[in-house]
Amino acid sequence: QKEVEQDPGPLSVPEGAIVSLNCTYSNSAFQYFMWYRQYSRKGPELLMYTYSSGNKEDGRFTAQVDKSSKYISLFIRDSQPSDSATYLCAMTPSGSARQLTFGSGTQLTVLP
Amino acid sequence: DADVTQTPRNRITKTGKRIMLECSQTKGHDRMYWYRQDPGLGLRLIYYSFDVKDINKGEISDGYSVSRQAQAKFSLSLESAIPNQTALYFCATSDSRDSPTNEQFFGPGTRLTVL
C-alpha cells in the first residue's frame, strides 16, 4: 500500500465549477501538507501548504487537512481554463530532513 | 533565465548504454534532488544531496548513481540503461534555511526513452 493515495483522474469540469481534489495517507507522522501544480511539459511548483489540521485559503484555492481521517483536500472555486494542470499532493513529517512524499497526481481539465 | 536547468531535455538511448543527466541551479540552494515521474506512480525520489559532501539514497536508487560536482551542479547517471528506466526525470532544489515546508523548486524535466 502506498503511503499517499491520490485519485489520478482525469477530471474534466466546465469553467466556473468548484473542483475538489483529494488525497489520503497512512503515515501519522506527516505534519506538513502541500499541493503542487504541474503544467504540461513543466516541473511541479508549490501552490499551497498547510501545517497540521485545519483550512487555509488563498484566493480561489482552499486547502483542508483532517488528520483524524488522514485526508486532505484542495478546493478550487470559480475554476478557470488556466487551472488545467496536474495537481500533486505532498507530505512530510516535521524535522530537519523532511523528505517529501508525493501522491500520484490528479489531471484536471477546465473546459471553457 | 530559469533558476533550475536540466540537460538534455529529451534523450533516446539503447539498452546497455551509459547516460548522464545534468542539473544546474542559480538559486544558491544547498539541497538538490533527483526524481523520476511515471504515469500513475507520481514523483519518486532517486537520490538527494544536502551539500557537496552529502549524498543519500532515495526510494528507488538501484540502477542509478549521482555526483554533486559543486553546490550548483548535481548529475544523475544510469550506468547501463534498461527499458524500465524510461521516464520523466526531474531535478529539484531547496534551501535548508527555508521553513517550514522545505519547498522544492523543480527543473523542466528530462524525458528519457530507453529502447
XYZ file of C-alpha atoms in Angstrom:
227
model
C 0.000 0.000 0.000
C 1.308 3.442 -0.903
C 1.814 5.955 1.888
C -0.136 8.563 -0.094
C -3.070 7.737 -2.356
C -4.474 10.186 -4.884
C -7.201 9.656 -7.467
C -5.418 10.063 -10.826
C -8.495 11.271 -12.696
C -8.571 12.606 -15.330
C -11.095 15.143 -14.112
C -12.872 17.404 -16.587
C -15.118 20.271 -15.446
C -16.766 23.301 -17.058
C -15.370 26.762 -16.421
C -16.726 28.233 -13.189
C -17.200 24.876 -11.462
C -15.972 24.093 -7.966
C -13.258 21.444 -8.074
C -12.384 19.105 -5.227
C -9.090 17.216 -5.270
C -8.251 14.746 -2.539
C -5.507 12.599 -1.034
C -5.455 10.041 1.729
C -2.380 8.963 3.634
C -1.345 6.301 6.103
C 1.672 7.789 7.919
C 0.514 9.568 11.059
C 3.907 11.312 11.306
C 3.075 13.642 8.413
C 2.707 17.193 9.704
C 3.074 19.437 6.635
C 0.736 19.047 3.696
C 1.332 20.659 0.341
C -0.228 20.941 -3.070
C 1.979 21.258 -6.115
C 0.669 22.219 -9.550
C 2.307 20.873 -12.696
C 1.517 22.299 -16.103
C 2.114 20.165 -19.166
C 5.812 19.806 -20.005
C 6.838 21.705 -16.864
C 8.141 20.830 -13.431
C 5.830 20.965 -10.397
C 5.590 24.199 -8.421
C 4.298 24.751 -4.909
C 0.736 26.062 -4.826
C -0.178 25.930 -1.133
C 0.807 24.334 2.136
C -0.915 23.663 5.449
C 0.504 22.665 8.788
C -1.346 20.005 10.771
C -5.140 20.152 10.696
C -7.306 22.992 9.521
C -8.062 25.125 6.499
C -6.039 27.638 4.537
C -7.406 29.934 1.871
C -5.519 31.716 -0.903
C -7.717 33.451 -3.416
C -9.775 30.840 -5.232
C -7.904 27.968 -3.575
C -8.650 26.370 -0.204
C -6.604 23.589 1.337
C -8.110 21.419 4.075
C -6.460 18.857 6.313
C -8.282 16.347 8.509
C -5.583 14.489 10.405
C -8.091 12.342 12.289
C -9.218 10.866 8.966
C -5.784 11.162 7.297
C -7.452 13.039 4.449
C -6.526 16.263 2.695
C -8.364 18.270 0.060
C -7.789 21.135 -2.324
C -10.826 23.130 -3.455
C -10.749 25.419 -6.454
C -13.610 27.917 -6.723
C -14.670 29.535 -9.987
C -12.311 27.280 -11.913
C -10.624 28.737 -14.991
C -9.111 27.113 -18.085
C -5.739 28.304 -16.780
C -6.213 25.941 -13.819
C -5.887 22.974 -16.190
C -2.883 21.065 -14.878
C -1.893 18.055 -12.820
C -2.196 18.604 -9.077
C 0.060 16.613 -6.767
C -0.326 16.406 -3.026
C 2.865 16.110 -0.995
C 3.506 15.498 2.687
C 6.356 15.495 5.117
C 6.905 14.936 8.816
C 8.419 17.695 10.913
C 12.162 17.678 11.435
C 15.244 18.809 9.561
C 15.360 16.038 6.947
C 11.773 16.280 5.838
C 11.713 14.429 2.577
C 8.543 14.905 0.614
C 6.236 12.001 -0.187
C 4.121 12.758 -3.258
C 0.775 11.466 -4.410
C 0.495 10.262 -7.991
C -1.263 13.439 -9.157
C -4.745 14.268 -10.487
C -5.009 15.593 -14.023
C -7.567 18.428 -14.215
C -9.021 19.993 -17.351
C -11.262 23.055 -17.100
C -13.291 23.465 -20.257
C -14.133 26.984 -21.495
C 16.566 32.757 -17.149
C 15.451 29.519 -15.492
C 16.702 29.004 -11.935
C 16.954 25.207 -12.305
C 18.091 23.875 -15.655
C 18.342 20.317 -16.896
C 20.197 18.923 -19.875
C 19.322 17.263 -22.118
C 15.567 17.908 -22.277
C 14.963 14.794 -24.333
C 17.087 11.698 -24.865
C 16.554 8.428 -26.658
C 19.099 5.718 -25.994
C 19.545 1.972 -26.244
C 19.620 -0.727 -23.618
C 23.044 -1.041 -22.008
C 24.239 2.476 -22.770
C 25.571 4.805 -20.093
C 23.606 8.002 -19.742
C 24.221 11.153 -17.717
C 21.580 13.731 -16.927
C 22.778 17.074 -15.665
C 21.227 19.667 -13.405
C 22.396 23.184 -12.627
C 20.858 25.807 -10.370
C 21.382 29.506 -9.786
C 19.172 29.733 -6.712
C 22.056 29.317 -4.264
C 20.290 26.390 -2.598
C 22.279 23.767 -0.713
C 19.916 20.838 -1.204
C 19.386 19.060 -4.516
C 17.236 16.100 -5.526
C 16.607 13.733 -8.416
C 13.125 12.304 -9.003
C 11.551 10.194 -11.685
C 7.912 10.551 -12.684
C 5.882 7.704 -14.149
C 2.178 7.697 -15.012
C 0.147 6.527 -12.034
C 3.163 6.474 -9.730
C 3.809 10.146 -9.242
C 7.202 11.503 -8.250
C 9.629 9.071 -6.652
C 12.892 10.143 -5.074
C 16.051 8.602 -6.540
C 18.858 10.423 -4.703
C 19.264 13.593 -2.723
C 22.159 15.708 -1.512
C 22.136 18.169 1.372
C 25.521 19.627 0.484
C 28.525 18.858 -1.707
C 29.843 16.153 0.638
C 26.477 14.585 1.409
C 24.774 12.050 -0.872
C 21.798 9.930 0.159
C 19.785 7.196 -1.494
C 16.108 7.748 -2.020
C 13.247 5.354 -2.529
C 14.426 3.916 -5.870
C 18.212 4.289 -6.172
C 19.013 0.886 -7.707
C 20.458 1.268 -11.202
C 21.335 4.937 -10.666
C 24.290 6.887 -9.339
C 24.843 10.600 -8.710
C 27.626 13.121 -8.410
C 27.491 16.500 -6.702
C 30.286 18.335 -8.532
C 29.616 21.689 -6.881
C 26.886 23.313 -4.842
C 25.163 24.290 -8.063
C 25.557 21.037 -10.008
C 24.089 17.590 -9.440
C 24.232 14.889 -12.107
C 22.396 11.585 -12.387
C 23.919 8.601 -14.193
C 22.417 5.413 -15.500
C 25.410 3.076 -15.805
C 23.627 0.576 -18.038
C 20.223 1.810 -19.125
C 17.268 -0.575 -19.272
C 13.807 -0.026 -20.792
C 12.005 0.286 -17.438
C 14.104 3.382 -16.755
C 12.090 5.142 -19.441
C 10.511 8.039 -17.541
C 10.437 11.772 -16.973
C 13.290 12.837 -14.708
C 13.205 15.955 -12.566
C 15.894 17.745 -10.644
C 14.814 19.896 -7.693
C 16.459 22.200 -5.172
C 15.588 23.534 -1.748
C 17.124 25.805 0.836
C 17.807 24.293 4.244
C 17.139 27.719 5.741
C 13.606 27.797 4.365
C 10.866 26.667 6.653
C 8.541 25.131 7.361
C 7.820 23.203 4.206
C 11.249 22.635 2.669
C 9.722 23.947 -0.565
C 11.333 22.319 -3.555
C 11.911 24.086 -6.873
C 11.834 21.843 -9.899
C 13.605 21.979 -13.235
C 11.742 21.493 -16.522
C 12.438 17.761 -16.678
C 14.296 15.366 -18.975
C 12.272 12.871 -20.971
C 14.361 9.697 -21.272
C 13.440 6.794 -23.530
C 15.414 3.554 -23.356
C 14.833 1.271 -26.321
